[in-house]
Coordinates of C-alpha atoms in Angstrom, one line a residue:
X1321 CA -28.7 -6.6 13.0
X1322 CA -27.2 -9.9 12.5
X1323 CA -23.3 -8.7 13.2
X1324 CA -20.8 -10.0 10.6
X1325 CA -17.1 -11.3 11.3
X1326 CA -15.0 -8.3 10.3
X1327 CA -13.3 -9.8 7.8
X1328 CA -16.6 -11.0 6.3
X1329 CA -18.3 -7.4 6.8
X1330 CA -15.3 -5.7 5.2
X1331 CA -15.0 -7.6 2.3
X1332 CA -18.7 -7.7 1.2
X1333 CA -18.8 -3.8 1.7
X1334 CA -15.7 -3.5 -0.4
X1335 CA -17.3 -6.1 -3.2
X1336 CA -20.4 -3.4 -3.4
X1337 CA -18.4 -0.8 -3.9
X1338 CA -16.1 -2.2 -6.5
X1339 CA -19.2 -3.3 -8.5
X1340 CA -21.0 0.2 -8.1
X1341 CA -17.5 2.0 -9.3
X1342 CA -17.3 -0.4 -12.5
X1343 CA -21.0 1.1 -13.9
X1344 CA -21.3 4.7 -14.8
X1345 CA -24.0 6.3 -12.5
X1346 CA -26.9 5.9 -15.0
X1347 CA -26.0 2.0 -15.3
X1348 CA -26.0 1.8 -11.4
X1349 CA -29.2 3.6 -10.7
X1350 CA -30.7 1.4 -13.0
X1351 CA -29.6 -1.7 -11.1
X1352 CA -32.1 -3.3 -8.8
X1353 CA -31.0 -3.6 -5.1
X1354 CA -29.6 -6.3 -3.7
X1355 CA -31.6 -7.6 -1.0
X1356 CA -28.1 -9.3 0.5
X1357 CA -26.4 -5.9 0.4
X1358 CA -24.7 -5.6 3.6
X1359 CA -25.4 -2.5 5.3
X1360 CA -23.4 -1.6 8.7
X1361 CA -25.3 -0.7 11.6
X1362 CA -23.9 0.4 14.9
X1363 CA -20.6 1.0 16.7
X1364 CA -19.8 -2.4 16.7
X1365 CA -19.8 -2.4 12.6
X1366 CA -18.3 0.7 12.5
X1367 CA -15.3 -0.6 14.1
X1368 CA -15.4 -3.7 12.1
X1369 CA -14.9 -1.6 9.2
X1370 CA -11.9 0.3 10.4
X1371 CA -10.3 -3.1 11.8
X1372 CA -9.8 -4.7 8.9
X1373 CA -6.1 -3.9 8.2
X1374 CA -5.4 -5.8 4.8
X1375 CA -7.1 -2.9 3.2
X1376 CA -7.1 0.0 5.9
X1377 CA -3.4 -0.4 7.2
X1378 CA -1.8 -2.5 4.6
X1379 CA -2.2 0.0 1.1
X1380 CA -0.2 3.3 1.8
X1381 CA 0.8 5.0 -1.5
X1382 CA 4.0 3.8 -2.6
X1383 CA 4.5 6.0 -5.8
X1384 CA 6.0 8.3 -4.3
X1385 CA 8.9 6.7 -2.4
X1386 CA 9.2 4.5 -5.8
X1387 CA 9.9 7.9 -7.3
X1388 CA 12.7 9.4 -4.8
X1389 CA 16.6 9.0 -4.4
X1390 CA 17.3 6.5 -1.6
X1391 CA 17.5 3.2 -4.2
X1392 CA 18.1 2.0 -7.3
X1393 CA 17.2 -1.3 -9.4
X1394 CA 19.3 -2.9 -12.0
X1395 CA 18.4 -2.8 -15.7
X1396 CA 17.7 -6.3 -15.8
X1397 CA 15.1 -6.3 -13.0
X1398 CA 13.6 -2.9 -14.3
X1399 CA 13.0 -4.8 -17.8
X1400 CA 10.8 -7.7 -15.9
X1401 CA 8.1 -5.6 -14.6
X1402 CA 5.5 -4.1 -16.0
X1403 CA 5.5 -1.0 -18.3
X1404 CA 3.9 1.3 -15.8
X1405 CA 6.1 0.7 -13.4
X1406 CA 9.3 1.0 -15.5
X1407 CA 7.6 4.7 -16.5
X1408 CA 7.3 5.8 -12.8
X1409 CA 10.6 4.8 -12.4
X1410 CA 12.1 7.0 -14.7
X1411 CA 9.9 9.9 -14.3
X1412 CA 7.5 9.7 -17.5
X1413 CA 4.9 12.4 -17.9
X1414 CA 1.9 10.1 -18.3
X1415 CA 0.6 6.3 -17.9
X1416 CA 2.5 5.7 -14.9
X1417 CA -0.6 3.5 -13.1
X1418 CA -2.6 0.8 -14.5
X1419 CA -6.1 1.2 -15.3
X1420 CA -8.5 0.2 -13.0
X1421 CA -6.9 -1.4 -9.6
X1422 CA -4.3 1.3 -8.6
X1423 CA -2.9 3.4 -5.7
X1424 CA -5.6 6.2 -6.6
X1425 CA -8.6 3.4 -6.2
X1426 CA -6.9 1.8 -3.3
X1427 CA -7.1 5.4 -1.8
X1428 CA -10.7 6.1 -2.4
X1429 CA -11.9 3.0 -1.2
X1430 CA -10.4 3.5 1.6
X1431 CA -11.6 6.7 1.9
X1432 CA -15.1 5.2 1.6
X1433 CA -14.8 2.8 4.5
X1434 CA -13.9 5.7 6.7
X1435 CA -17.1 7.7 5.4
X1436 CA -19.2 4.7 5.6
X1437 CA -18.0 4.1 9.3
X1438 CA -18.5 7.9 10.0
X1439 CA -22.3 7.7 8.7
X1440 CA -23.0 4.4 10.2
X1441 CA -21.8 6.4 13.7
X1442 CA -24.2 9.1 12.6
X1443 CA -26.9 6.9 12.6
X1444 CA -25.9 5.0 15.8
X1445 CA -26.4 8.2 17.7
X1446 CA -24.0 9.2 20.6
X1447 CA -23.3 6.0 22.2
X1448 CA -20.4 5.0 24.7
X1449 CA -17.4 4.4 22.6
X1450 CA -18.6 6.3 19.6
X1451 CA -16.3 9.2 19.9
X1452 CA -13.0 6.7 19.8
X1453 CA -14.3 5.1 16.4
X1454 CA -15.0 8.3 15.1
X1455 CA -11.7 9.5 15.9
X1456 CA -9.9 6.6 14.4
X1457 CA -12.3 7.1 10.8
X1458 CA -11.3 10.5 10.7
X1459 CA -7.8 9.6 11.5
X1460 CA -8.0 7.2 8.5
X1461 CA -9.6 9.7 6.3
X1462 CA -6.5 12.5 6.6
X1463 CA -4.4 9.7 6.8
X1464 CA -5.0 8.9 2.9
X1465 CA -6.0 12.2 2.0
X1466 CA -2.5 13.3 3.0
X1467 CA -1.2 10.7 0.9
X1468 CA -2.5 11.5 -2.5
X1469 CA -1.8 15.0 -1.5
X1470 CA 1.9 14.2 -1.1
X1471 CA 1.8 12.2 -4.8
X1472 CA -0.6 13.7 -7.0
X1473 CA -0.2 17.7 -5.8
X1474 CA 2.2 20.5 -6.1
X1475 CA 4.5 20.9 -3.3
X1476 CA 2.2 23.0 -0.7
X1477 CA 3.0 26.5 -0.6
X1478 CA 0.8 28.7 1.7
X1479 CA 1.6 31.7 -1.2
X1480 CA -0.3 30.0 -4.1
X1481 CA -1.9 27.1 -2.2
X1482 CA -5.5 28.5 -3.3
X1483 CA -4.8 28.6 -7.1
X1484 CA -2.7 25.0 -6.9
X1485 CA -5.2 22.1 -7.7
X1486 CA -5.7 19.3 -4.6
X1487 CA -7.5 16.5 -4.1
X1488 CA -11.1 15.5 -4.6
X1489 CA -12.7 15.6 -1.3
X1490 CA -14.9 12.8 -1.1
X1491 CA -16.8 13.4 2.5
X1492 CA -19.6 10.9 2.3
X1493 CA -20.4 7.7 0.5
X1494 CA -22.6 9.6 -2.3
X1495 CA -21.4 7.4 -5.6
X1496 CA -23.2 9.9 -7.3
X1497 CA -21.5 12.8 -6.3
X1498 CA -19.0 14.2 -9.0
X1499 CA -15.5 14.1 -8.3
X1500 CA -14.1 17.8 -8.5
X1501 CA -10.6 18.8 -7.6
X1502 CA -10.4 20.9 -4.7
X1503 CA -7.6 23.4 -4.5
X1504 CA -4.8 23.0 -2.3
X1505 CA -5.5 24.8 0.8
X1506 CA -9.0 23.2 1.2
X1507 CA -7.7 19.9 0.4
X1508 CA -4.9 20.8 3.5
X1509 CA -7.5 22.5 5.8
X1510 CA -9.6 19.3 5.7
X1511 CA -6.7 17.0 6.7
X1512 CA -5.8 19.2 9.4
X1513 CA -9.7 19.7 10.4
X1514 CA -9.8 15.6 10.6
X1515 CA -6.6 15.5 12.6
X1516 CA -7.3 18.0 15.3
X1517 CA -11.0 16.7 15.9
X1518 CA -9.7 13.2 15.8
X1519 CA -6.7 14.3 18.8
X1520 CA -10.0 15.1 20.7
X1521 CA -11.7 11.9 20.2
X1522 CA -9.1 9.2 20.2
X1523 CA -8.2 7.2 23.3
X1524 CA -4.4 7.2 24.8
X1525 CA -4.1 3.7 24.4
X1526 CA -6.0 1.1 21.9
X1527 CA -6.4 -2.4 22.2
X1528 CA -3.5 -2.4 19.2
X1529 CA -1.3 0.0 17.1
X1530 CA -3.7 -0.7 14.0
X1531 CA -6.0 1.4 15.6
X1532 CA -4.8 4.9 15.4
X1533 CA -4.4 6.5 18.9
X1534 CA -4.3 9.9 20.4
X1535 CA -0.1 9.9 20.1
X1536 CA -0.6 8.6 16.8
X1537 CA -2.9 11.4 15.4
X1538 CA -0.5 14.2 17.2
X1539 CA 2.4 12.1 15.3
X1540 CA 0.3 12.3 12.1
X1541 CA -0.5 16.0 12.5
X1542 CA 2.9 16.9 13.5
X1543 CA 3.9 15.3 10.2
X1544 CA 1.4 17.4 8.2
X1545 CA 2.1 20.7 10.0
X1546 CA 6.0 19.7 9.1
X1547 CA 5.4 19.2 5.3
X1548 CA 3.0 22.7 5.2
X1549 CA 5.9 24.7 6.9
X1550 CA 4.2 25.4 10.1
X1551 CA 7.0 24.8 12.4
X1552 CA 5.9 25.9 15.3
X1553 CA 2.2 24.0 15.8
X1554 CA 4.4 20.6 14.4
X1555 CA 7.0 21.3 17.3
X1556 CA 3.9 21.3 19.9
X1557 CA 2.0 18.8 18.7
X1558 CA 5.6 16.0 18.0
X1559 CA 5.8 16.7 21.8
X1560 CA 2.4 16.2 22.8
X1561 CA 2.7 12.7 21.2
X1562 CA 5.9 11.9 22.6
X1563 CA 4.7 13.0 26.1
X1564 CA 2.0 10.2 25.7
X1565 CA 4.4 7.7 24.5
X1566 CA 8.0 8.3 23.5
X1567 CA 10.2 5.0 24.2
X1568 CA 12.9 4.2 21.7
X1569 CA 14.4 1.0 20.7
X1570 CA 18.2 0.5 21.8
X1571 CA 19.7 -0.9 18.7
X1572 CA 22.7 -2.7 20.8
X1573 CA 20.1 -4.9 22.0
X1574 CA 18.9 -6.3 18.3
X1575 CA 20.5 -8.9 16.7
X1576 CA 22.4 -7.3 13.5
X1577 CA 22.6 -10.6 11.8
X1578 CA 19.5 -11.1 11.8
X1579 CA 17.6 -11.3 8.5
X1580 CA 15.3 -8.6 9.6
X1581 CA 16.5 -7.3 13.0
X1582 CA 13.9 -4.9 13.8
X1583 CA 10.2 -6.4 14.9
X1584 CA 7.1 -5.6 13.8
X1585 CA 4.9 -3.5 16.3
X1586 CA 7.8 -2.8 18.2
X1587 CA 7.8 -0.1 21.1
X1588 CA 8.5 3.0 18.7
X1589 CA 5.0 2.0 16.4
X1590 CA 2.3 4.7 17.4
X1591 CA 0.5 3.5 14.2
X1592 CA 0.8 0.4 12.2
X1593 CA 0.7 0.8 8.5
X1594 CA 2.6 -0.6 5.5
X1595 CA 3.2 0.5 1.9
X1596 CA 1.7 -0.9 -1.2
X1597 CA 5.2 -1.2 -2.4
X1598 CA 5.5 -0.5 -6.2
X1599 CA 7.7 -3.3 -8.2
X1600 CA 10.9 -1.3 -8.7
X1601 CA 11.2 -0.9 -5.1
X1602 CA 10.2 -3.9 -3.7
X1603 CA 12.8 -5.8 -1.4
X1604 CA 13.9 -8.1 -4.0
X1605 CA 14.2 -5.9 -6.8
X1606 CA 16.0 -2.7 -5.3
X1607 CA 19.2 -1.9 -3.8
X1608 CA 20.9 0.9 -1.7
X1609 CA 23.6 3.2 -3.6
X1610 CA 26.8 2.8 -1.8
X1611 CA 26.7 6.3 -1.4
X1612 CA 23.9 6.2 1.0
X1613 CA 25.9 3.6 3.3
X1614 CA 28.7 5.8 3.4
X1615 CA 26.7 8.4 5.2
X1616 CA 27.0 6.3 8.4
X1617 CA 29.5 5.9 11.0
X1618 CA 31.4 2.7 11.6
X1619 CA 30.1 3.0 15.1
X1620 CA 26.6 3.8 13.8
X1621 CA 24.8 0.5 14.7
X1622 CA 21.9 1.6 11.6
X1623 CA 24.7 0.3 9.0
X1624 CA 24.3 -3.3 10.4
X1625 CA 21.1 -3.4 11.6
X1626 CA 19.3 -1.7 8.4
X1627 CA 21.4 -2.8 5.7
X1628 CA 22.6 -6.2 4.5
X1629 CA 25.6 -7.2 1.9
X1630 CA 24.3 -9.3 -1.0
X1631 CA 26.4 -12.0 -2.3
X1632 CA 27.2 -9.8 -5.3
X1633 CA 28.0 -6.9 -3.3
X1634 CA 25.1 -4.7 -3.7
X1635 CA 23.3 -3.4 -0.9
X1636 CA 20.0 -4.1 0.3
X1637 CA 17.4 -3.0 2.8
X1638 CA 16.7 -5.3 6.1
X1639 CA 15.7 -2.3 8.5
X1640 CA 11.9 -2.3 7.9
X1641 CA 9.4 -2.0 11.2
X1642 CA 7.6 -4.9 9.8
X1643 CA 10.4 -7.2 10.3
X1644 CA 9.7 -8.6 6.9
X1645 CA 10.4 -7.5 3.2
X1646 CA 7.3 -5.3 3.3
X1647 CA 7.9 -1.5 4.3
X1648 CA 6.5 0.6 7.2
X1649 CA 4.7 3.6 6.8
X1650 CA 3.3 4.4 10.1
X1651 CA 3.8 6.8 12.7
X1652 CA 6.7 6.1 14.9
X1653 CA 8.6 7.6 18.0
X1654 CA 11.7 8.1 16.3
X1655 CA 10.2 10.2 13.4
X1656 CA 8.4 12.4 16.4
X1657 CA 12.0 13.1 17.8
X1658 CA 13.4 14.1 14.6
X1659 CA 10.6 16.2 13.6
X1660 CA 10.8 18.1 17.4
X1661 CA 14.8 18.4 16.6
X1662 CA 14.0 20.2 13.2
X1663 CA 11.0 22.6 14.1
X1664 CA 13.0 23.2 17.5
X1665 CA 16.1 24.2 15.6
X1666 CA 14.0 26.3 13.0
X1667 CA 12.0 28.3 15.3
X1668 CA 15.3 28.9 17.5
X1669 CA 15.7 26.3 20.4
X1670 CA 18.6 24.8 19.1
X1671 CA 20.3 23.5 22.4
X1672 CA 16.7 21.9 22.9
X1673 CA 16.9 20.6 19.5
X1674 CA 20.4 19.0 19.9
X1675 CA 19.2 17.4 22.9
X1676 CA 16.0 15.4 21.0
X1677 CA 18.5 14.6 18.3
X1678 CA 21.0 13.2 20.9
X1679 CA 18.2 11.2 22.7
X1680 CA 17.7 9.3 19.3
X1681 CA 21.1 8.7 18.1
X1682 CA 22.2 7.6 21.6
X1683 CA 20.0 4.7 21.1
X1684 CA 21.6 3.6 17.8
X1685 CA 25.3 3.7 18.3
X1686 CA 27.5 1.0 19.4
X1687 CA 28.4 1.0 23.6
X1688 CA 31.7 0.5 25.0
X1689 CA 32.5 -1.7 27.6
X1690 CA 30.8 0.2 30.6
X1691 CA 27.6 0.2 28.4
X1692 CA 28.0 3.5 27.4
X1693 CA 26.7 5.1 23.8
X1694 CA 29.5 5.9 21.7
X1695 CA 27.7 8.8 20.1
X1696 CA 29.1 12.2 20.7
X1697 CA 26.9 14.6 21.9
X1698 CA 25.7 17.0 18.7
X1699 CA 27.3 20.2 18.8
X1700 CA 25.2 23.2 18.6
X1701 CA 27.4 26.0 16.8
X1702 CA 24.8 27.6 14.3
X1703 CA 21.0 27.2 13.1
X1704 CA 21.8 26.4 9.6
X1705 CA 24.5 23.4 10.3
X1706 CA 21.9 22.1 12.9
X1707 CA 19.4 21.6 10.6
X1708 CA 21.8 20.3 8.0
X1709 CA 22.7 17.6 10.6
X1710 CA 18.7 16.7 11.5
X1711 CA 18.2 16.6 8.0
X1712 CA 21.0 14.3 7.1
X1713 CA 19.9 11.9 10.3
X1714 CA 16.3 11.9 9.3
X1715 CA 17.3 10.5 5.7
X1716 CA 19.3 7.9 7.5
X1717 CA 16.6 6.7 9.7
X1718 CA 13.4 7.1 7.9
X1719 CA 14.4 4.9 4.8
X1720 CA 11.5 3.2 2.4
X1721 CA 8.5 4.9 4.8
X1722 CA 7.2 6.6 2.1
X1723 CA 8.3 9.9 3.7
X1724 CA 11.5 10.7 1.5
X1725 CA 9.4 12.3 -1.4
X1726 CA 7.8 14.3 1.3
X1727 CA 10.9 15.5 2.2
X1728 CA 12.4 16.4 -1.1
X1729 CA 9.1 18.3 -2.3
X1730 CA 9.3 20.5 0.8
X1731 CA 13.1 20.9 1.1
X1732 CA 12.9 22.1 -2.5
X1733 CA 10.2 24.4 -2.0
X1734 CA 12.4 26.4 0.4
X1735 CA 15.7 26.4 -1.7
X1736 CA 17.2 22.9 -1.0
X1737 CA 17.8 22.0 -5.2
X1738 CA 17.4 18.6 -4.8
X1739 CA 17.7 16.3 -7.7
X1740 CA 16.4 12.7 -8.2
X1741 CA 19.1 10.7 -11.1
X1742 CA 18.3 7.4 -12.4
X1743 CA 21.2 5.8 -14.6
X1744 CA 19.4 2.6 -17.0
X1745 CA 22.1 1.4 -19.5
X1746 CA 23.8 4.5 -20.1
X1747 CA 21.1 6.4 -20.2
X1748 CA 20.6 9.1 -17.4
X1749 CA 16.7 10.3 -16.6
X1750 CA 16.6 13.4 -14.2
X1751 CA 14.1 15.1 -11.9
X1752 CA 15.5 18.7 -11.4
X1753 CA 14.0 20.6 -8.4
X1754 CA 10.7 22.4 -9.4
X1755 CA 9.6 20.2 -12.0
X1756 CA 6.0 19.3 -12.6
X1757 CA 6.6 16.0 -12.7
X1758 CA 6.8 16.4 -8.9
X1759 CA 3.3 16.0 -9.0
X1760 CA 2.7 12.7 -10.4
X1761 CA 0.0 12.3 -13.1
X1762 CA -3.6 10.7 -11.9
X1763 CA -4.3 7.8 -13.7
X1764 CA -5.5 8.4 -17.0
X1765 CA -8.8 6.1 -16.6
X1766 CA -9.7 8.2 -13.4
X1767 CA -9.5 11.7 -16.1
X1768 CA -11.4 10.0 -18.6
X1769 CA -14.1 8.8 -16.2
X1770 CA -14.4 12.2 -14.1
X1771 CA -13.3 15.0 -16.3
X1772 CA -11.2 16.4 -13.8
X1773 CA -8.2 18.3 -15.0
X1774 CA -5.1 16.4 -15.1
X1775 CA -1.7 18.0 -13.5
X1776 CA 0.2 20.0 -16.2
X1777 CA 3.0 18.2 -17.7

């Protein structure tokens, strides 16, 4: 078969998929086959499908982070954006997603590409290099499915996970198979299964962090298990990732006055991906509450590296690991240190937890004349106090990454009682802990076409 350039092959496959999705099953089956349709074949084509980063690495779901509590938008800017995004910002119960092209269609289009790569490998047979490509496809599918569960499902709680609605498990490229919602237990079992197999198959070193590595898969597995409350397993996998790659940036060596001080693909990045950012939380529209900035000590360099003060006194975010106004949502070593610290504290290793947190924070604080970090080592006194400190640092470190929404949901499951408040033109909007709206409504056009049950409202 004549090989296609990566961009050409990926776009043509996506175009064919979009055409198929636009028709009902019956209409699609009536269409005559297109002789020019691209049919991927072999390891090289499977890799090409996964390598097209504008789709596979730049469309992570932003709706959860847009619903979280680390930013605000002014009434004038809110009025200038589309109605569905205004409804998303104010926690409405329906019509948060425009029909057709939205987070849901992006998610399942990319899951389809991962499935297509897997089926292409199945046809190619067990050849040199196929295991690594298979591991990448499994990683992408798990990464995507987990994002969907965070946004469109209730928080994972093992006690009722078999009765809570999960995500449709599309595990092949058959468009004619109906979409039905698995339960939440089945959804997370699939995510874990894909990631555990990916860990076994992936190479330690990839040609670029846009391709997931073994360390990235261990890191994502730790993130999923943290969310599920499986702290012992999350700890083990976070450490496994750090053993393979545990570098941290020294913020003292960054140019804090730069427009975007942190470069893309820096030494902390294990897997490169970014959010498809909803307009309310875009870098141009969103502002950071002064109360959040006040959480940082004067000698904490994150206060000047992550934030800018605008001419009108408002605070903007400039600390993306994309080195631009787009938001990083991949897997990184700083997240793994925080997972290791929190899970260690939760399972009883308090001194060890403090050391993981210190390892991160000493790279974030100013240095004295001798070059020594001004960070004062964490004092280990009691478990709850240490966990609270770790969670505070997690909130301060992992801003605008698609992680805060996950944290609010899991911490509220455990009794944190976190509320999300909005104030627009004197009108208050409140999302209370335990509210059903923490599972966002599935796009209405998807419900109409598939017949799947909508989330309770």
